Amino acid sequence: MKGHTDTVNQIKFSTNDENIFLSCSSDKVLKLWDLRVSKSIKSEKTKGGCKNMAWNSDSSMFGFSNKDDELITVYDMNKFTPVKQIEFKNKINEFEFDKINKYLLVTSISGNVQVIDSKTLDPSPILNIEAHFPPVNTINIDKSNRLFATGAADALICIWNMNEMLCQNVIKKGELPIRKIVFSHDSNIIA
């Protein structure tokens, strides 16, 4: 499938439709694709290259962040238009919506994970978790919404209890920063 004019940086499949996915590229374009027609069905020019994208649990909205911004732009999926911008004091890295549309978890260069109310998208965090020695590079929520994992420059992977927002396990992985983590389909393995 062709559509971008530069390197594709990331794709994210819809949480409720296996035929729909988003892509972002170094060409500074965000695209919505439908595999059934094998082409892009909507696109929008962005200010900068893609840093991260995430769907909410029912795919009614998604978030997008540029490489050089301290903000997340939240889009209405049906209209494919921005509905809210959440600005942060520090540069952000990855973010994810939880599986029940309650929280938006945002990692930052400050070493914190900010817990945002995903219904109001109010930029004032419900909770600010001091998670790692800065920066926190990556976050992933398991399929059951019981756990989330963070990885950072401190070469640690922390496993957190979603209900209590407390760290329940720490894994040391050498001396290199953790850039990306993901739970397996059954949440038994972290890659």
Coordinates of N, CA and C in Angstrom, one line a residue:
M1 N 0.8 -1.2 0.0 CA 0.0 0.0 0.0 C 0.9 1.2 0.0
K2 N 0.6 2.1 -0.9 CA 1.4 3.3 -1.0 C 0.6 4.5 -0.6
G3 N 1.3 5.5 -0.1 CA 0.6 6.8 0.3 C 1.5 7.8 0.9
H4 N 2.5 7.3 1.7 CA 3.5 8.3 2.3 C 4.6 8.5 1.3
T5 N 5.2 9.7 1.4 CA 6.3 10.0 0.6 C 7.7 9.9 1.3
D6 N 7.7 9.5 2.5 CA 8.9 9.4 3.3 C 8.8 8.2 4.2
T7 N 9.8 7.9 5.1 CA 9.8 6.8 6.0 C 8.6 6.7 6.9
V8 N 7.9 5.6 6.9 CA 6.8 5.4 7.9 C 7.4 5.1 9.2
N9 N 7.1 5.9 10.2 CA 7.6 5.8 11.5 C 6.8 4.9 12.5
Q10 N 5.5 4.8 12.3 CA 4.7 4.0 13.2 C 3.4 3.7 12.5
I11 N 2.8 2.5 12.9 CA 1.5 2.2 12.6 C 0.8 1.7 13.8
K12 N -0.5 1.9 14.0 CA -1.3 1.4 15.1 C -2.6 0.9 14.6
F13 N -2.9 -0.3 14.8 CA -4.2 -0.9 14.4 C -5.3 -0.5 15.4
S14 N -6.5 -0.3 14.9 CA -7.7 0.0 15.7 C -7.9 -1.1 16.7
T15 N -8.4 -0.7 17.9 CA -8.6 -1.6 19.0 C -9.9 -2.4 18.7
N16 N -10.7 -2.1 17.8 CA -12.0 -2.8 17.6 C -12.3 -3.2 16.1
D17 N -11.4 -2.9 15.2 CA -11.6 -3.2 13.8 C -10.2 -3.6 13.2
E18 N -10.0 -4.8 12.9 CA -8.7 -5.3 12.4 C -8.4 -4.8 11.0
N19 N -9.3 -4.2 10.3 CA -9.1 -3.6 9.0 C -8.6 -2.2 9.0
I20 N -8.7 -1.5 10.1 CA -8.4 -0.1 10.2 C -7.1 0.2 11.0
F21 N -6.3 1.0 10.4 CA -5.1 1.4 11.2 C -4.6 2.8 10.8
L22 N -3.8 3.4 11.7 CA -3.2 4.7 11.5 C -1.8 4.5 11.1
S23 N -1.2 5.5 10.4 CA 0.2 5.5 10.1 C 0.6 7.0 10.2
C24 N 1.9 7.1 10.5 CA 2.5 8.5 10.5 C 3.9 8.3 9.9
S25 N 4.4 9.4 9.3 CA 5.6 9.3 8.6 C 6.4 10.5 8.7
S26 N 7.7 10.4 8.3 CA 8.6 11.6 8.3 C 8.1 12.6 7.3
D27 N 7.1 12.3 6.4 CA 6.6 13.3 5.5 C 5.6 14.2 6.2
K28 N 5.4 14.0 7.6 CA 4.6 14.8 8.4 C 3.1 14.7 8.1
V29 N 2.7 13.5 7.7 CA 1.3 13.2 7.4 C 0.8 12.0 8.2
L30 N -0.3 12.2 8.8 CA -1.0 11.2 9.6 C -2.1 10.6 8.7
K31 N -2.2 9.3 8.5 CA -3.1 8.7 7.6 C -3.9 7.6 8.3
L32 N -5.2 7.5 7.9 CA -6.1 6.4 8.3 C -6.3 5.5 7.1
W33 N -6.1 4.2 7.3 CA -6.1 3.2 6.3 C -7.2 2.2 6.5
D34 N -7.8 1.7 5.4 CA -8.7 0.6 5.5 C -8.2 -0.6 4.6
L35 N -7.9 -1.7 5.2 CA -7.3 -2.8 4.4 C -8.3 -3.4 3.4
R36 N -9.6 -3.2 3.6 CA -10.6 -3.8 2.7 C -10.5 -3.1 1.3
V37 N -10.1 -1.8 1.3 CA -9.9 -1.1 0.0 C -8.5 -0.8 -0.3
S38 N -7.6 -1.3 0.6 CA -6.1 -1.2 0.4 C -5.6 0.2 0.0
K39 N -6.2 1.2 0.7 CA -5.7 2.6 0.5 C -6.1 3.4 1.7
S40 N -5.4 4.6 1.8 CA -5.7 5.6 2.8 C -7.1 6.2 2.5
I41 N -7.9 6.3 3.6 CA -9.2 6.9 3.4 C -9.3 8.3 4.0
K42 N -8.3 8.7 4.8 CA -8.3 10.0 5.4 C -6.8 10.4 5.7
S43 N -6.5 11.6 5.6 CA -5.2 12.0 6.0 C -5.2 13.5 6.5
E44 N -4.1 13.8 7.3 CA -4.0 15.2 7.8 C -2.5 15.5 7.9
K45 N -2.1 16.7 7.5 CA -0.8 17.2 7.6 C -0.6 17.6 9.1
T46 N 0.6 17.2 9.6 CA 1.0 17.6 11.0 C 2.1 18.5 11.0
K47 N 2.4 19.1 12.2 CA 3.5 20.1 12.3 C 4.9 19.5 12.3
G48 N 5.0 18.2 12.8 CA 6.3 17.6 12.8 C 6.2 16.1 12.6
G49 N 7.3 15.4 12.7 CA 7.3 14.0 12.6 C 6.6 13.3 13.7
C50 N 6.2 12.1 13.5 CA 5.4 11.4 14.5 C 6.3 10.9 15.7
K51 N 5.8 11.1 16.9 CA 6.5 10.5 18.1 C 5.7 9.3 18.6
N52 N 4.4 9.5 18.7 CA 3.6 8.4 19.2 C 2.1 8.5 18.8
M53 N 1.4 7.4 18.7 CA 0.0 7.3 18.5 C -0.6 6.3 19.4
A54 N -1.9 6.5 19.8 CA -2.6 5.5 20.6 C -4.1 5.6 20.4
W55 N -4.8 4.5 20.3 CA -6.2 4.5 20.2 C -6.8 4.3 21.6
N56 N -8.0 4.9 21.8 CA -8.7 4.5 23.1 C -9.3 3.1 22.9
S57 N -9.9 2.6 23.9 CA -10.3 1.2 23.9 C -11.4 0.9 22.9
D58 N -12.3 1.8 22.6 CA -13.3 1.5 21.6 C -13.1 2.2 20.2
S59 N -11.9 2.7 20.0 CA -11.4 3.3 18.8 C -12.3 4.5 18.4
S60 N -13.0 5.1 19.3 CA -13.8 6.3 19.0 C -12.9 7.6 18.9
M61 N -11.7 7.5 19.5 CA -10.7 8.5 19.4 C -9.3 8.0 19.5
F62 N -8.3 8.8 19.1 CA -6.9 8.4 19.2 C -6.1 9.7 19.5
G63 N -4.9 9.4 20.0 CA -4.0 10.5 20.3 C -2.8 10.5 19.4
F64 N -2.2 11.6 19.2 CA -1.1 11.7 18.3 C -0.1 12.8 18.9
S65 N 1.2 12.5 18.9 CA 2.1 13.5 19.3 C 3.2 13.7 18.3
N66 N 3.7 14.9 18.1 CA 4.8 15.2 17.2 C 6.1 15.1 18.0
K67 N 7.2 14.9 17.2 CA 8.5 14.7 17.9 C 9.0 15.9 18.7
D68 N 8.6 17.1 18.3 CA 9.2 18.3 19.0 C 8.2 19.0 19.9
D69 N 7.0 18.4 20.2 CA 6.0 19.0 21.0 C 6.0 18.5 22.4
E70 N 5.3 19.2 23.3 CA 5.0 18.8 24.6 C 3.5 18.6 24.7
L71 N 2.9 18.1 23.6 CA 1.4 18.0 23.7 C 1.0 16.8 22.9
I72 N -0.2 16.3 23.3 CA -0.9 15.2 22.7 C -2.2 15.9 22.0
T73 N -2.4 15.6 20.8 CA -3.6 16.0 20.1 C -4.5 14.8 20.0
V74 N -5.7 15.0 20.5 CA -6.7 13.9 20.5 C -7.7 14.2 19.4
Y75 N -7.9 13.1 18.6 CA -8.8 13.2 17.4 C -10.1 12.4 17.6
D76 N -11.1 13.0 17.1 CA -12.4 12.2 17.0 C -12.2 11.3 15.8
M77 N -12.4 10.0 15.9 CA -12.1 9.1 14.9 C -13.1 9.3 13.7
N78 N -14.4 9.5 14.0 CA -15.4 9.5 12.9 C -15.2 10.8 12.0
K79 N -14.8 11.9 12.7 CA -14.6 13.1 11.9 C -13.2 13.3 11.5
F80 N -12.2 12.5 12.1 CA -10.8 12.6 11.8 C -10.3 14.1 11.9
T81 N -10.8 14.7 13.0 CA -10.4 16.1 13.3 C -10.0 16.2 14.8
P82 N -9.1 17.1 15.1 CA -8.7 17.3 16.5 C -9.8 17.8 17.3
V83 N -10.0 17.3 18.6 CA -11.0 17.7 19.5 C -10.4 18.3 20.7
K84 N -9.1 18.0 21.0 CA -8.5 18.5 22.3 C -7.0 18.4 22.1
Q85 N -6.3 19.4 22.7 CA -4.9 19.3 22.8 C -4.5 19.4 24.3
I86 N -3.7 18.4 24.7 CA -3.3 18.3 26.1 C -1.8 18.7 26.1
E87 N -1.5 19.9 26.8 CA -0.1 20.4 26.8 C 0.5 20.0 28.1
F88 N 1.8 19.6 28.1 CA 2.6 19.2 29.2 C 3.8 20.1 29.5
K89 N 4.2 20.2 30.7 CA 5.4 21.1 31.1 C 6.7 20.5 30.5
N90 N 6.8 19.2 30.5 CA 8.0 18.5 30.1 C 7.7 17.8 28.8
K91 N 8.8 17.5 28.0 CA 8.6 16.7 26.8 C 8.1 15.3 27.2
I92 N 7.2 14.9 26.3 CA 6.6 13.5 26.6 C 7.2 12.5 25.6
N93 N 7.1 11.3 26.0 CA 7.5 10.2 25.1 C 6.3 9.4 24.7
E94 N 6.1 8.2 25.1 CA 5.0 7.4 24.8 C 3.8 7.6 25.7
F95 N 2.6 7.3 25.2 CA 1.4 7.3 26.0 C 0.5 6.2 25.5
E96 N -0.4 5.8 26.4 CA -1.4 4.8 26.1 C -2.7 5.0 26.8
F97 N -3.8 4.7 26.1 CA -5.1 4.7 26.8 C -5.3 3.3 27.4
D98 N -5.9 3.3 28.6 CA -6.1 1.9 29.2 C -7.3 1.2 28.5
K99 N -7.5 0.0 28.8 CA -8.5 -0.8 28.1 C -10.0 -0.6 28.4
I100 N -10.2 0.3 29.4 CA -11.6 0.6 29.8 C -12.0 2.1 29.7
N101 N -11.2 2.8 28.9 CA -11.4 4.3 28.7 C -11.5 5.1 30.0
K102 N -10.6 4.7 31.0 CA -10.6 5.4 32.2 C -9.4 6.4 32.3
Y103 N -8.2 5.9 31.9 CA -7.0 6.6 32.0 C -6.2 6.8 30.7
L104 N -5.5 7.8 30.6 CA -4.4 8.0 29.6 C -3.1 8.1 30.4
L105 N -2.2 7.2 30.1 CA -0.9 7.1 30.8 C 0.1 7.7 29.9
V106 N 0.9 8.7 30.4 CA 1.8 9.5 29.6 C 3.2 9.4 30.3
T107 N 4.2 9.0 29.5 CA 5.6 9.0 30.0 C 6.3 10.3 29.6
S108 N 7.3 10.7 30.4 CA 8.0 11.9 30.0 C 9.5 11.8 30.3
I109 N 10.2 12.9 29.8 CA 11.6 12.9 30.1 C 12.0 13.2 31.5
S110 N 11.0 13.6 32.3 CA 11.2 13.9 33.7 C 11.3 12.6 34.6
G111 N 11.0 11.4 34.1 CA 11.0 10.2 34.8 C 9.7 9.8 35.4
N112 N 8.7 10.6 35.1 CA 7.3 10.4 35.7 C 6.4 9.7 34.7
V113 N 5.3 9.1 35.2 CA 4.2 8.7 34.4 C 3.0 9.5 34.9
Q114 N 2.4 10.3 34.0 CA 1.2 11.1 34.4 C 0.0 10.3 34.1
V115 N -1.0 10.2 35.0 CA -2.2 9.5 34.8 C -3.3 10.6 34.6
I116 N -3.8 10.7 33.4 CA -4.8 11.7 32.9 C -6.2 11.0 32.9
D117 N -7.2 11.7 33.2 CA -8.6 11.2 33.1 C -8.9 11.2 31.6
S118 N -9.2 10.0 31.0 CA -9.4 10.0 29.6 C -10.8 10.4 29.2
K119 N -11.7 10.6 30.1 CA -13.0 11.1 29.8 C -13.0 12.6 29.6
T120 N -12.3 13.3 30.5 CA -12.3 14.8 30.4 C -11.1 15.3 29.7
L121 N -10.0 14.5 29.6 CA -8.7 14.9 29.0 C -8.2 16.2 29.7
D122 N -8.5 16.4 30.9 CA -8.0 17.5 31.7 C -6.5 17.3 31.8
P123 N -5.6 18.3 31.5 CA -4.2 18.2 31.5 C -3.6 18.0 33.0
S124 N -4.4 18.4 34.0 CA -4.0 18.2 35.4 C -4.0 16.7 35.7
P125 N -2.9 16.1 36.0 CA -2.9 14.6 36.2 C -3.7 14.2 37.5
I126 N -4.4 13.1 37.4 CA -5.1 12.5 38.5 C -4.0 12.1 39.5
L127 N -2.9 11.6 38.9 CA -1.8 11.0 39.7 C -0.5 11.3 38.9
N128 N 0.6 11.6 39.6 CA 1.9 11.7 38.9 C 2.8 10.7 39.6
I129 N 3.2 9.7 38.9 CA 4.0 8.6 39.4 C 5.5 8.8 39.2
E130 N 6.3 8.9 40.2 CA 7.7 9.0 40.0 C 8.2 7.6 39.8
A131 N 8.4 7.3 38.5 CA 8.6 5.9 38.1 C 10.1 5.5 37.9
H132 N 10.9 6.3 37.3 CA 12.3 5.9 37.0 C 13.2 7.1 37.1
F133 N 14.5 6.8 37.0 CA 15.5 7.8 36.7 C 15.2 8.3 35.3
P134 N 15.2 9.5 35.0 CA 14.7 10.0 33.7 C 15.6 9.6 32.5
P135 N 15.0 9.6 31.3 CA 13.6 9.7 31.0 C 12.9 8.3 30.9
V136 N 11.6 8.3 31.1 CA 10.8 7.1 30.8 C 10.5 7.1 29.3
N137 N 11.0 6.1 28.6 CA 10.9 6.0 27.2 C 9.6 5.3 26.7
T138 N 9.1 4.3 27.4 CA 8.1 3.5 26.8 C 7.1 3.0 27.9
I139 N 5.9 2.7 27.4 CA 4.9 2.2 28.3 C 4.0 1.2 27.5
N140 N 3.5 0.2 28.2 CA 2.6 -0.7 27.6 C 1.6 -1.3 28.6
I141 N 0.3 -1.4 28.3 CA -0.7 -1.9 29.2 C -1.1 -3.3 28.7
D142 N -1.1 -4.3 29.6 CA -1.5 -5.6 29.2 C -2.9 -5.7 28.8
K143 N -3.3 -6.8 28.1 CA -4.6 -7.0 27.5 C -5.7 -7.0 28.6
S144 N -5.4 -7.5 29.8 CA -6.5 -7.6 30.8 C -6.6 -6.3 31.6
N145 N -5.8 -5.3 31.3 CA -5.9 -4.0 32.0 C -5.5 -4.1 33.5
R146 N -4.8 -5.2 33.9 CA -4.4 -5.4 35.3 C -3.0 -4.8 35.5
L147 N -2.1 -4.8 34.5 CA -0.8 -4.4 34.7 C -0.4 -3.4 33.6
F148 N 0.6 -2.6 33.9 CA 1.3 -1.9 32.8 C 2.8 -1.9 33.1
A149 N 3.6 -1.8 32.1 CA 5.1 -1.8 32.2 C 5.6 -0.6 31.6
T150 N 6.7 -0.1 32.3 CA 7.4 1.1 31.8 C 8.9 0.7 31.7
G151 N 9.6 1.4 30.7 CA 11.0 1.2 30.5 C 11.7 2.5 30.4
A152 N 12.9 2.6 30.8 CA 13.5 4.0 30.9 C 15.0 3.9 30.6
A153 N 15.6 5.1 30.7 CA 17.1 5.3 30.5 C 17.9 4.6 31.6
D154 N 17.2 4.3 32.7 CA 17.9 3.6 33.8 C 18.1 2.1 33.6
A155 N 17.7 1.6 32.4 CA 17.9 0.2 32.0 C 17.0 -0.7 32.9
L156 N 15.9 -0.1 33.5 CA 15.0 -0.9 34.3 C 13.6 -1.0 33.5
I157 N 13.0 -2.2 33.7 CA 11.6 -2.4 33.4 C 10.8 -2.5 34.7
C158 N 9.8 -1.7 34.8 CA 9.0 -1.7 36.0 C 7.6 -2.3 35.6
I159 N 7.1 -3.2 36.4 CA 5.8 -3.8 36.2 C 4.9 -3.2 37.3
W160 N 3.8 -2.5 36.9 CA 2.9 -1.8 37.8 C 1.5 -2.4 37.9
N161 N 0.9 -2.4 39.0 CA -0.5 -2.8 39.2 C -1.4 -1.6 38.8
M162 N -2.2 -1.9 37.9 CA -3.1 -0.8 37.3 C -4.1 -0.2 38.4
N163 N -4.6 -1.1 39.2 CA -5.6 -0.7 40.2 C -5.0 0.2 41.3
E164 N -3.9 -0.3 41.8 CA -3.2 0.4 42.9 C -2.2 1.5 42.4
M165 N -1.8 1.4 41.1 CA -0.7 2.3 40.6 C 0.5 2.2 41.4
L166 N 0.9 0.9 41.8 CA 2.1 0.7 42.5 C 3.0 -0.3 41.8
C167 N 4.3 -0.1 41.9 CA 5.2 -1.0 41.2 C 5.3 -2.3 42.0
Q168 N 5.1 -3.5 41.3 CA 5.1 -4.8 41.9 C 6.3 -5.6 41.5
N169 N 7.1 -5.2 40.5 CA 8.3 -5.9 40.1 C 9.2 -5.0 39.3
V170 N 10.5 -5.2 39.4 CA 11.5 -4.5 38.7 C 12.4 -5.5 38.0
I171 N 12.7 -5.3 36.7 CA 13.6 -6.2 36.0 C 14.8 -5.3 35.5
K172 N 16.0 -5.7 35.8 CA 17.2 -5.0 35.3 C 17.7 -5.7 34.1
K173 N 17.8 -4.9 33.0 CA 18.3 -5.4 31.7 C 19.6 -4.7 31.3
G174 N 20.7 -5.2 31.8 CA 22.0 -4.6 31.4 C 22.2 -3.2 31.7
E175 N 22.9 -2.5 30.9 CA 23.2 -1.1 31.1 C 22.6 -0.1 30.1
L176 N 22.0 -0.7 29.0 CA 21.4 0.2 28.0 C 20.0 0.6 28.3
P177 N 19.6 1.8 27.8 CA 18.3 2.3 28.1 C 17.2 1.3 27.4
I178 N 16.1 1.2 28.0 CA 15.0 0.5 27.5 C 14.2 1.4 26.5
R179 N 14.1 1.1 25.3 CA 13.5 1.9 24.3 C 12.0 1.6 24.0
K180 N 11.7 0.3 24.1 CA 10.4 -0.2 23.7 C 10.1 -1.5 24.5
I181 N 8.9 -1.6 25.0 CA 8.4 -2.8 25.6 C 7.0 -3.1 25.2
V182 N 6.6 -4.4 25.2 CA 5.3 -4.7 24.9 C 4.9 -6.1 25.5
F183 N 3.7 -6.2 26.1 CA 3.2 -7.4 26.6 C 2.8 -8.4 25.5
S184 N 3.0 -9.7 25.7 CA 2.5 -10.7 24.8 C 0.9 -10.7 24.9
H185 N 0.3 -11.5 24.0 CA -1.2 -11.5 24.0 C -1.8 -12.0 25.3
D186 N -1.0 -12.9 26.0 CA -1.6 -13.5 27.2 C -1.0 -12.8 28.5
S187 N -0.2 -11.8 28.3 CA 0.5 -11.0 29.4 C 1.5 -11.8 30.2
N188 N 1.9 -12.9 29.7 CA 2.9 -13.8 30.4 C 4.4 -13.4 30.1
I189 N 4.5 -12.7 28.9 CA 5.9 -12.4 28.5 C 5.9 -10.9 28.1
I190 N 7.1 -10.3 28.4 CA 7.3 -8.9 28.0 C 8.5 -8.9 27.1
A191 N 8.3 -8.3 25.9 CA 9.5 -8.2 25.0 C 10.0 -6.8 25.0

